[in-house]
CSV table of C-alpha atoms in Angstrom, one decimal:
chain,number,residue,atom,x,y,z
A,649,UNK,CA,145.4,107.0,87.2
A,650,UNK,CA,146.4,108.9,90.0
A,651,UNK,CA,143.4,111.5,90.2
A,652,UNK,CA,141.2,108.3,89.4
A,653,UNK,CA,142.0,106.6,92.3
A,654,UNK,CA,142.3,109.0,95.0
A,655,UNK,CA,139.0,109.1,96.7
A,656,UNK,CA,139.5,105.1,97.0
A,657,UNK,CA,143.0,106.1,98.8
A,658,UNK,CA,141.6,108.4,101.0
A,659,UNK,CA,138.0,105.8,101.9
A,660,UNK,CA,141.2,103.7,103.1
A,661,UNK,CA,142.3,105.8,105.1
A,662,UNK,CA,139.7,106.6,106.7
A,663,UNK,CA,138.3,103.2,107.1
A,664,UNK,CA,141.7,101.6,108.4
A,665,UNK,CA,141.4,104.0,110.9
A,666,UNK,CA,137.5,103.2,111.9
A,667,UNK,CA,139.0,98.8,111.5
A,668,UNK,CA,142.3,99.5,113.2
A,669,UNK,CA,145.5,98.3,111.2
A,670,UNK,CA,148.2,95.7,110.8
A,671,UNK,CA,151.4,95.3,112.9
A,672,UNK,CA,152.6,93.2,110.2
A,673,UNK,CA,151.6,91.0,107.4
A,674,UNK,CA,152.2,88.2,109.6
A,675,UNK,CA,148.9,88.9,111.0
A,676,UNK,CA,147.0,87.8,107.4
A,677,UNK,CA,148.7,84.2,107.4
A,678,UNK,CA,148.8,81.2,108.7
A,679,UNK,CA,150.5,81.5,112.4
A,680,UNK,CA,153.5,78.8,111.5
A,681,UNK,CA,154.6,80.4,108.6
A,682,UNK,CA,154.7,83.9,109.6
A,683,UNK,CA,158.5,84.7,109.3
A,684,UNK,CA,158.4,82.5,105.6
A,685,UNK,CA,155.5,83.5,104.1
A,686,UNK,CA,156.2,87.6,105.4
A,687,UNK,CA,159.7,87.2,103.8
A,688,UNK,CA,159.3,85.1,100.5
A,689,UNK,CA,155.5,86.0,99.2
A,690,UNK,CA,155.4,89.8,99.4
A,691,UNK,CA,158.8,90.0,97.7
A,692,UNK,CA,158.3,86.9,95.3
A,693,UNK,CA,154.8,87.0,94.2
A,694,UNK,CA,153.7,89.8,90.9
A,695,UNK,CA,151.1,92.7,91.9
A,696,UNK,CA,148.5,91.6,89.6
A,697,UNK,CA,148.5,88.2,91.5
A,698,UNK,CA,148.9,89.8,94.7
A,699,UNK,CA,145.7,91.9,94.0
A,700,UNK,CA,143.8,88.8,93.2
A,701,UNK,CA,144.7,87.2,96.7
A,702,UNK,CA,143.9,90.1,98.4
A,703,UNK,CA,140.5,90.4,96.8
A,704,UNK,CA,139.2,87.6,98.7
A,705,UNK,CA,139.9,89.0,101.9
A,706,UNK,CA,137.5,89.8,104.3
A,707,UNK,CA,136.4,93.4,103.5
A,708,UNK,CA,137.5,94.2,106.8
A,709,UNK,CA,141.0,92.7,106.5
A,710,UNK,CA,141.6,94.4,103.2
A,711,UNK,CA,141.1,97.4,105.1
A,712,UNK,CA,143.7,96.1,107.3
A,713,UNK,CA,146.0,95.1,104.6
A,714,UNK,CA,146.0,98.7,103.2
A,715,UNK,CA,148.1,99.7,106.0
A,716,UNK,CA,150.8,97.1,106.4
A,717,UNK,CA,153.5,99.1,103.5
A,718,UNK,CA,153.1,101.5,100.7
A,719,UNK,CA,152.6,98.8,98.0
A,720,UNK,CA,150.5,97.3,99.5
A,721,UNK,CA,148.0,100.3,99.9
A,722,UNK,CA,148.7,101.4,96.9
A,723,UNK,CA,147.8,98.2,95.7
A,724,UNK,CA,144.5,97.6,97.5
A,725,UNK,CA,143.6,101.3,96.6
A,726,UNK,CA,143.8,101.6,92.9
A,727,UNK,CA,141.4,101.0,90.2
A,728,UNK,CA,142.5,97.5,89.1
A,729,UNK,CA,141.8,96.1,92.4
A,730,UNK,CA,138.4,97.3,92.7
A,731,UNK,CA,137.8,95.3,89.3
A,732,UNK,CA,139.2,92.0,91.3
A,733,UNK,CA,137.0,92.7,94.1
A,734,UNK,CA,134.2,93.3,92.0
A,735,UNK,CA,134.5,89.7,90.3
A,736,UNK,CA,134.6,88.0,94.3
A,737,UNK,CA,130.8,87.0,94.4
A,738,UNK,CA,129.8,88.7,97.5
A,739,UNK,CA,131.1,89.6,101.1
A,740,UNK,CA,128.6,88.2,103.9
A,741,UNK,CA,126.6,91.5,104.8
A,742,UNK,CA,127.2,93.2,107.8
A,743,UNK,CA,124.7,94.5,110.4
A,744,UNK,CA,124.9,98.0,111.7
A,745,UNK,CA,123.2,98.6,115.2
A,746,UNK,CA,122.2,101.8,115.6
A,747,UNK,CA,123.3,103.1,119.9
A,748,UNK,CA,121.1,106.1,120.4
A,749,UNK,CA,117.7,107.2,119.6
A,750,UNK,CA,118.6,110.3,118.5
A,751,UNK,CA,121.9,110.2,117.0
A,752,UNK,CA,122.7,107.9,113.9
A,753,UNK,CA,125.2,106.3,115.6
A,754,UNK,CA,126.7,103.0,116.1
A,755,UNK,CA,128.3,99.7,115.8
A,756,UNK,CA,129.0,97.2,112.3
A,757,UNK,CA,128.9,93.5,112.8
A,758,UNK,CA,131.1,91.5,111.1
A,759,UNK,CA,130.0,87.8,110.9
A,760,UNK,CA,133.3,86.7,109.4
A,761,UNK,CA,135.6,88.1,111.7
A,762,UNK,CA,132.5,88.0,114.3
A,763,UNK,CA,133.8,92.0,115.6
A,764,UNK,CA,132.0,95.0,116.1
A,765,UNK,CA,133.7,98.2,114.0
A,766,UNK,CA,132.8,101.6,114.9
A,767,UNK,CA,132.1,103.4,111.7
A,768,UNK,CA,130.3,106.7,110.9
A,769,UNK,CA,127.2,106.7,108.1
A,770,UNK,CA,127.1,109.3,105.9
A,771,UNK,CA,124.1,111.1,104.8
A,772,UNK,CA,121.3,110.2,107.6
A,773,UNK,CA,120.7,112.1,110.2
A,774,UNK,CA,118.4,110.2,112.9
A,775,UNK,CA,118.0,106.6,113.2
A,776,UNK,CA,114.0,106.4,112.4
A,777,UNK,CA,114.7,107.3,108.9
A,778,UNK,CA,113.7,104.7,106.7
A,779,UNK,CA,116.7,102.3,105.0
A,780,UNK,CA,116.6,99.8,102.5
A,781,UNK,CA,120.3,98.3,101.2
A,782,UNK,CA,121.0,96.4,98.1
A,783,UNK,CA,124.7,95.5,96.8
A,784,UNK,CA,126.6,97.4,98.6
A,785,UNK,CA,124.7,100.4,98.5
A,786,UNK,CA,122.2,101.8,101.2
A,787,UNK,CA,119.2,104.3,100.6
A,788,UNK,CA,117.8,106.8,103.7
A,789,UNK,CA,114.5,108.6,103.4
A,790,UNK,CA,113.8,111.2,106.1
A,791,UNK,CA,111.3,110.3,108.6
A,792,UNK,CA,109.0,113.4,108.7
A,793,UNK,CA,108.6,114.6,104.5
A,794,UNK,CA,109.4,111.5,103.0
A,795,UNK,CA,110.8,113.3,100.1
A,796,UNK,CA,114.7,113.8,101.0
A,797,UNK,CA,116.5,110.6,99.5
A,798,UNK,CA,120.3,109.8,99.8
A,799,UNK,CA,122.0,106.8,98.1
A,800,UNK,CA,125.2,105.5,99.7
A,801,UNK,CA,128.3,103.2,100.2
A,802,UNK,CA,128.6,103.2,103.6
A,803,UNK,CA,132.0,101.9,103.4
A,804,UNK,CA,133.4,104.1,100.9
A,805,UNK,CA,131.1,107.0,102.0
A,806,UNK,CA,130.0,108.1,98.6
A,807,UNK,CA,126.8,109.7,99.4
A,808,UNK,CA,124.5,111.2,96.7
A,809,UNK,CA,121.3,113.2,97.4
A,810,UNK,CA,118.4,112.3,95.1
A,811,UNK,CA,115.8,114.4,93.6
A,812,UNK,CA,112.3,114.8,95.8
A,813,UNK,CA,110.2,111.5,94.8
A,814,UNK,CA,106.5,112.8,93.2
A,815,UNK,CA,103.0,112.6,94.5
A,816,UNK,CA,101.9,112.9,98.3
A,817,UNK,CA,103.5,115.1,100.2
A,818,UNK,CA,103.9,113.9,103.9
A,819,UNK,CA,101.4,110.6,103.5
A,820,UNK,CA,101.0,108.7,106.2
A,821,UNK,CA,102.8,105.8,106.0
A,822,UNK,CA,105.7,105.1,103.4
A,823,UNK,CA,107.5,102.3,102.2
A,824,UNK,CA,111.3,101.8,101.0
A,825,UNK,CA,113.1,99.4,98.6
A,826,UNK,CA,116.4,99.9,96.7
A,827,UNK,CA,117.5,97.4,93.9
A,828,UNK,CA,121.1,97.3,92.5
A,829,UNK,CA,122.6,95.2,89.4
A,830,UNK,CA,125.4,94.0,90.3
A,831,UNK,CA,126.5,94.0,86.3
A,832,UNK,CA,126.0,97.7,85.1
A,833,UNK,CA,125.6,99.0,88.9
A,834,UNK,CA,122.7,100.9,87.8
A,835,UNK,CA,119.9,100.9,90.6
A,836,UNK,CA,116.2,101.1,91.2
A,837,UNK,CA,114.7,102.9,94.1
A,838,UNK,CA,111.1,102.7,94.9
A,839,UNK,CA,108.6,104.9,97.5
A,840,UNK,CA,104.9,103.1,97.9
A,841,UNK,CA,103.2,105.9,99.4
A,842,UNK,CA,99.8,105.5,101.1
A,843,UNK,CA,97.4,108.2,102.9
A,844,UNK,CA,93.9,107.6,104.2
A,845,UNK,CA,90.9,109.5,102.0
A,846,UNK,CA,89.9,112.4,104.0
A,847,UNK,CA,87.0,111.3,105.8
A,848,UNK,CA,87.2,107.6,105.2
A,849,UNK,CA,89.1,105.0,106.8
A,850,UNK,CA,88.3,102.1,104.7
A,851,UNK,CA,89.4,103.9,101.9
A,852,UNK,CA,93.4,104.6,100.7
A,853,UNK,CA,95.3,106.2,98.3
A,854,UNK,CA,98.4,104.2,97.3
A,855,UNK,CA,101.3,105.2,94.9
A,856,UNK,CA,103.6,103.9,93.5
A,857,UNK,CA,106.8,106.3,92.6
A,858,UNK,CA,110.5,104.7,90.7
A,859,UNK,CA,113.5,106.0,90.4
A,860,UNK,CA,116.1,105.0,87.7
A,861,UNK,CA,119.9,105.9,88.2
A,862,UNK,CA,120.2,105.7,84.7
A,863,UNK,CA,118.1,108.4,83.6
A,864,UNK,CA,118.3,110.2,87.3
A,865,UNK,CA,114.5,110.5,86.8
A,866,UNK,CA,111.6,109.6,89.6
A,867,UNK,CA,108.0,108.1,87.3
A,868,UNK,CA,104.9,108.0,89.0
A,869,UNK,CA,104.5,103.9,87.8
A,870,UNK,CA,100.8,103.4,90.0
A,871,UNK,CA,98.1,105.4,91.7
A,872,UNK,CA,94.8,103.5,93.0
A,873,UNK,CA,92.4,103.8,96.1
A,874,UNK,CA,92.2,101.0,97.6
A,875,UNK,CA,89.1,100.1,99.7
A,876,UNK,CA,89.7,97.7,103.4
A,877,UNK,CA,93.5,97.8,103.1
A,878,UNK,CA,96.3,100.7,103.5
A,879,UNK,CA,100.1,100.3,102.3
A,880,UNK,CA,102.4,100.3,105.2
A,881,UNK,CA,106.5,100.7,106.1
A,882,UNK,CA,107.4,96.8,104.3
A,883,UNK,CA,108.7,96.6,101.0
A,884,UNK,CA,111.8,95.0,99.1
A,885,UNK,CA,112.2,94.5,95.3
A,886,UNK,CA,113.2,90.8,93.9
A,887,UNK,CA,114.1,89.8,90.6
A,888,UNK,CA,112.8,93.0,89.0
A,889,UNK,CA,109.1,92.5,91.3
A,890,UNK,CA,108.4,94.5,93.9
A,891,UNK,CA,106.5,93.2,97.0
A,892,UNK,CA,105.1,95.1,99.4
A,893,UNK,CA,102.9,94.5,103.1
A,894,UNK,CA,99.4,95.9,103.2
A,895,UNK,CA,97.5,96.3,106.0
A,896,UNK,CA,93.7,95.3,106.6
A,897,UNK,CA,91.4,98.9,107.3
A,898,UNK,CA,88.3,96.6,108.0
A,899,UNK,CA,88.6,94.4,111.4
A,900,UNK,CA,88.5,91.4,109.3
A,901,UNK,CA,89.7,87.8,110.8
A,902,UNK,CA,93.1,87.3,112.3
A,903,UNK,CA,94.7,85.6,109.1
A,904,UNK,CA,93.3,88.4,106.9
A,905,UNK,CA,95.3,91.8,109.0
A,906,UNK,CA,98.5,91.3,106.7
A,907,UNK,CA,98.3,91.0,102.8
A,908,UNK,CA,101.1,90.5,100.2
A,909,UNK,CA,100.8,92.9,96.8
A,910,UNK,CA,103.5,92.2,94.0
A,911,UNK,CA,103.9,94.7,91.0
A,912,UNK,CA,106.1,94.4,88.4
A,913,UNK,CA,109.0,97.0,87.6
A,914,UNK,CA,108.6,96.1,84.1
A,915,UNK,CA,104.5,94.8,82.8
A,916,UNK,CA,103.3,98.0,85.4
A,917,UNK,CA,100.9,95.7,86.2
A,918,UNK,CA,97.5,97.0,87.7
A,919,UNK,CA,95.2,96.5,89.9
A,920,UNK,CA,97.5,95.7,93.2
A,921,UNK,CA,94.4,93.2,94.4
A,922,UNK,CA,94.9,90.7,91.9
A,923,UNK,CA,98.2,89.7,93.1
A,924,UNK,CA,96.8,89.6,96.5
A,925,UNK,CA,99.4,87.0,98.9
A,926,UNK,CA,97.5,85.9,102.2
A,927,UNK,CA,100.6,85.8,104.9
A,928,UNK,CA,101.8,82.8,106.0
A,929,UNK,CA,99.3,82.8,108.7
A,930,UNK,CA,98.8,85.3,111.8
A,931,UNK,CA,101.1,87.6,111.7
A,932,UNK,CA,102.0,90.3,114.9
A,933,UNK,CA,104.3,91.6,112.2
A,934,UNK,CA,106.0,90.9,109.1
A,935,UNK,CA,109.8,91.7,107.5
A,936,UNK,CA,110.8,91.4,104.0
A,937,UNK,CA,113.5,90.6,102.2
A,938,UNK,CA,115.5,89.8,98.9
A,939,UNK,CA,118.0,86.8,99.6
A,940,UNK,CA,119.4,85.6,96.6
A,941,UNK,CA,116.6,86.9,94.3
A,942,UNK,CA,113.9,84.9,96.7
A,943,UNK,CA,111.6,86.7,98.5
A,944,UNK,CA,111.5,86.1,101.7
A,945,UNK,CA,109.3,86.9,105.1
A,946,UNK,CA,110.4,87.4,109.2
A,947,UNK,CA,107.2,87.3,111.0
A,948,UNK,CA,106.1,87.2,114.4
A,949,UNK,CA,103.6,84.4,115.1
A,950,UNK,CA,100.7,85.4,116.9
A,951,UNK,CA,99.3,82.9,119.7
A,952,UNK,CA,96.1,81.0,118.6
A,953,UNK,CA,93.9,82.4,121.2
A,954,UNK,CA,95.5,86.1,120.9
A,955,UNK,CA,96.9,86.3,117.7
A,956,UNK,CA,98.5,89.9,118.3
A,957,UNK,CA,100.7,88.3,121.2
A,958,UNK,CA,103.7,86.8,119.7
A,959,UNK,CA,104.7,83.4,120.4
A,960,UNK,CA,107.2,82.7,118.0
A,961,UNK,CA,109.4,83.8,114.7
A,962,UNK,CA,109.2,82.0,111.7
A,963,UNK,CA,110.9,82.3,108.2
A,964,UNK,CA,109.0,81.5,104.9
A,965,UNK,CA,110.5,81.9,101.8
A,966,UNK,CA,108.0,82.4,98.3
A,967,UNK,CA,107.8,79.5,96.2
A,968,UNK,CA,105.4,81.0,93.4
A,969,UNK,CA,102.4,81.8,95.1
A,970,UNK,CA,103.0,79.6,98.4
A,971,UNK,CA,104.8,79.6,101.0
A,972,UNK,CA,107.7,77.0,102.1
A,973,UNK,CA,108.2,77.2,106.1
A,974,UNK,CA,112.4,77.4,106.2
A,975,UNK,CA,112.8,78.0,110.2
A,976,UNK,CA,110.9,78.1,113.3
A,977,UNK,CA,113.2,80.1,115.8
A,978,UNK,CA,114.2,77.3,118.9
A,979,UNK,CA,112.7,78.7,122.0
A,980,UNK,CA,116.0,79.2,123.8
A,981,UNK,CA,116.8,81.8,121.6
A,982,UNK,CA,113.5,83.2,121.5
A,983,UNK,CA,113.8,83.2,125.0
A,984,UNK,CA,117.3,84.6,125.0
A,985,UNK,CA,115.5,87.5,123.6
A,986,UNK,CA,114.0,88.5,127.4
A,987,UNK,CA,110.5,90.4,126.7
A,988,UNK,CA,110.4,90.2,122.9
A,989,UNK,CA,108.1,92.8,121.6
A,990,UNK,CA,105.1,92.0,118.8
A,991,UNK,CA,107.4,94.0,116.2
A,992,UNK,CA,111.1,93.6,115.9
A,993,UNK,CA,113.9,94.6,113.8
A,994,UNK,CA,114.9,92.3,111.3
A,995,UNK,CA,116.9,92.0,108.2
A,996,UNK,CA,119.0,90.3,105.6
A,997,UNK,CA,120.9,89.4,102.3
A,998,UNK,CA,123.0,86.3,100.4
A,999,UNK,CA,122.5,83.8,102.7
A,1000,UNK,CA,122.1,85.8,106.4
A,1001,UNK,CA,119.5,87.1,108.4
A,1002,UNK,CA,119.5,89.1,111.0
A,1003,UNK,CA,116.6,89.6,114.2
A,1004,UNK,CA,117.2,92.5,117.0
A,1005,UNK,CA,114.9,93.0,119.5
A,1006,UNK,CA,113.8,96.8,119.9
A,1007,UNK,CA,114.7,96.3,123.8
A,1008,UNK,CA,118.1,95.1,124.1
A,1009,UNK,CA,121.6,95.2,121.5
A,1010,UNK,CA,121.0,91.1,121.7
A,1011,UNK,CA,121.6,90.0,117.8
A,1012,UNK,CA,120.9,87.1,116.7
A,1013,UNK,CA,122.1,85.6,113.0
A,1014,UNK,CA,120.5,82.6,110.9
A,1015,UNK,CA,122.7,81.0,107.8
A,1016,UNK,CA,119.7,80.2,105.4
A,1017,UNK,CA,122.2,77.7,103.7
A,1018,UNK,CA,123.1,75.8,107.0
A,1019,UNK,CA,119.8,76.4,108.6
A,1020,UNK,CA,122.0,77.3,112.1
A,1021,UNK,CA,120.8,80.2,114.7
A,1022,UNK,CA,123.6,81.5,116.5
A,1023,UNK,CA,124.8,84.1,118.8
A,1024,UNK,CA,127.1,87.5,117.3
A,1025,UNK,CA,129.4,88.7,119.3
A,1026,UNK,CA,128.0,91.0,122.3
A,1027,UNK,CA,127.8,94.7,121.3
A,1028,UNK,CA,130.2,96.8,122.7
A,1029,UNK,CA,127.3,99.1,124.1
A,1030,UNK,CA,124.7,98.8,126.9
A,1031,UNK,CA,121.1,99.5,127.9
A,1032,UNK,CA,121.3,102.9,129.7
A,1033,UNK,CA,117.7,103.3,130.6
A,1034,UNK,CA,114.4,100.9,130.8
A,1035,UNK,CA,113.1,102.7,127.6
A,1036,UNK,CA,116.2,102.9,125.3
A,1037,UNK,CA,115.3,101.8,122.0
A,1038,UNK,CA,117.7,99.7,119.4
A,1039,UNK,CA,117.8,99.0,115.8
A,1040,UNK,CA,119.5,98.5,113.0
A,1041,UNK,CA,119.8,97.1,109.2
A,1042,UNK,CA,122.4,94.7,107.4
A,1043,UNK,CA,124.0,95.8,104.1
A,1044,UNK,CA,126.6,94.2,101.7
A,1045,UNK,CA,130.0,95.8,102.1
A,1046,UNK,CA,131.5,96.4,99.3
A,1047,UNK,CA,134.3,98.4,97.7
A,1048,UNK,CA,133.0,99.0,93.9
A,1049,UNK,CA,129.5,100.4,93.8
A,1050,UNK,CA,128.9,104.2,94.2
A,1051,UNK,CA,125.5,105.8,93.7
C-alpha cells in the first residue's frame, strides 16, 4: 500500500507547496465553530468518513488539507481516497493563463475559490503548442512537427509521451482533440491533419489519425482531398463524434468561410461533406467545445457590412443539426475587453466557459447553467509591452486520472 501510494504523497507535496497550506483546520470550517469543530470532529469522526468529507473539497483545499497533520495527509494521499474523489461528479475546471510568449509559464484560476495558483505544467515546452483537455487530463502537440504528443495531469504531473501520430509530416495546419471516459479512464486522442495539394489551392488533403490508450496504437481512420475547403486548428470530440472547423479555399459568401464536419469514432463514416454544418452565421472565428457531451461553439460575430470585423461573441450550442443561440456577450463586457481582436482565446468544460482576449490577462467566465457573465479575479501578472501576447486553456482538475 505504501509503494502504491507514494507518487500521490509526493504530487501533494509538491502541490501544497504551489496552493500554499493550512495554519489549522480551523481554516476548512465554519468561522463560529472553529475551536469545537477543530477539537471534537478530527478526533471523533472514523477515517473512512473523514475521507468522504474531504472528497468534496475544493481540489485546491484538499491540497490544503494535506498539510494540516500527518493523518490527515496520509489520509488525502492514499489510494482509498482517490476512489472517493473519483465518485465526486466533477470539480469546476480551472483556466491556466499562460505569462510569456516564450516560456510555458503561468497562472491557474480557480472559480471556486476565485484565486490565481502558480503551478508548473509538465511536458510542454512553449505556449503555441497545441492543447486540448478532457477529464482531468491535458494533451500538448508541438507547434513545428506536429508529431511529438504528451498526455498529462497537470495536477498530479503524470506526464506520458505518445508514439509519433502517422501520415503528413509537418502539414500545414493541424487540429487537436483528446476524449477521456470517466468510467475505465481509457482515452482517445485525435490529429485532423490538412496540407494544400502542391500546386493547387482549392484542393486539400485531410486526415484523419486516432489514438487509443487501450491498445497504445495511432490508426489512420480517414484520408480524402477535399476541393474549396482546408481543415484548420478547431476540433473537440463529443459523445464519441468528432467535430471539427473547415475553412472555405474558394472566396465564397461571408456565411459560407466556416464549415462544420462531424465523423464518427465508431461508423468511420466517409465522405466528410455530407455532414457538412453551415456556422451559426458570419463568423471572424469560431471555438469548440465538449460541455456536458454537447457540442458547443464561441464565435466572433462579424459586422453585417464587414463581416471579418467583430462586433460581438455569441454561444450556440448543437441541437441535432441546428443551432440554439444560448448567449450573446452584454456589451459592457465586450467592451471591458478594450481592442478585442477578430480571434480570441476561448475555452470550456461542465458548465464553464472561459474567453481571453490575446491583448490583455482580462478573463472573463460564463456559467452555461445560470446563464451569468462575470469577472475572475485580476491575474497577478501585467502587460509588459504593447505587443505581449496572452493565452491560455481550462482543464478539469482532478486527482484520479493518469495517462
Amino acid at each position: 500500500m505504501k509503494g502504491e501510494t507514494s507518487w500521490i504523497s509526493h504530487c501533494f507535496d509538491d502541490m501544497s507547496k504551489e496552493i500554499g497550506g493550512l495554519d489549522s483546520f480551523s481554516e476548512l470550517i465554519d468561522e463560529g465553530n472553529k475551536e469545537t469543530a477543530a477539537v471534537s470532529v478530527d478526533l471523533i469522526l472514523p477515517d473512512d468518513l473523514l475521507e468522504r468529507i474531504l472528497a468534496f473539497l475544493p481540489i485546491a483545499s484538499i491540497f490544503r488539507a494535506g498539510s494540516v497533520c500527518r493523518r490527515w495527509h496520509e489520509i488525502v494521499s492514499s489510494k482509498r481516497f482517490l476512489w472517493n474523489f473519483s465518485n465526486v461528479l466533477s470539480q469546476k475546471p480551472w483556466y491556466f493563463m499562460f505569462t510569456s510568449s516564450d516560456e510555458p509559464v503561468g497562472y491557474a484560476y480557480d472559480p471556486i475559490l476565485r484565486k490565481w495558483y502558480g503551478i508548473e505544467l509538465p511536458c510542454i515546452q512553449t505556449p503555441n503548442w497545441f492543447i486540448a483537455s478532457s477529464c482531468g487530463l491535458v494533451c500538448f502537440m508541438d507547434n513545428d512537427s506536429r508529431s511529438e504528443l504528451h498526455v498529462c495531469n497537470p495536477v498530479t504531473k503524470h506526464c506520458k509521451k505518445l508514439e509519433d501520430p502517422p501520415g503528413l509530416k509537418f502539414p500545414d495546419y493541424s487540429a487537436l482533440s483528446i476524449s477521456v471516459d470517466r468510467t475505465s479512464h481509457n482515452y482517445t486522442v485525435s490529429v485532423v491533419k490538412s496540407k494544400q495539394v502542391p500546386g493547387n489551392f482549392f484542393q486539400w488533403d485531410l486526415s484523419i489519425h486516432i489514438y487509443d490508450s487501450e491498445t497504445r496504437m495511432w490508426a489512420t481512420s480517414l484520408t480524402e482531398v477535399l476541393t474549396g475547403w482546408r481543415g484548420g486548428d478547431e476540433s473537440v470530440i463529443c459523445d464519441g463524434i468528432l467535430y471539427f472547423l473547415i475553412y472555405s479555399t474558394g472566396g465564397g459568401t461571408p456565411e459560407n468561410r466556416h464549415g462544420l464536419v462531424t465523423y464518427s469514432l465508431s461508423g468511420r463514416s466517409s465522405p466528410l461533406l455530407r455532414s457538412f454544418i453551415p456556422v451559426p452565421g458570419p463568423l471572424t472565428c469560431g471555438r469548440l467545445m465538449n460541455l456536458k457531451e454537447k457540442l458547443v461553439v464561441v464565435g466572433g460575430m462579424g459586422k453585417q457590412d464587414r463581416p471579418d470585423i467583430i462586433k460581438g461573441i455569441g454561444i450556440w450550442v448543437l441541437e441535432g443539426r441546428n443551432w440554439n443561440e444560448v448567449a450573446r456577450m452584454p456589451h459592457k463586457y465586450f467592451q471591458g475587453f478594450g481592442e478585442l481582436d477578430d480571434v480570441f482565446a476561448s475555452s470550456g468544460t461542465d458548465d464553464f466557459i472561459y474567453i481571453q482576449s490575446y491583448g490583455a490577462p482580462a478573463l472573463l467566465v460564463f456559467d452555461m447553467n445560470q446563464k451569468l457573465w462575470k469577472w475572475a479575479q485580476k491575474c497577478p501578472v501585467s502587460k509588459k509591452f504593447p505587443l505581449q501576447l496572452f493565452t491560455g486553456f481550462c482543464f478539469e482538475p482532478r486527482l484520479e486520472f493518469a495517462p
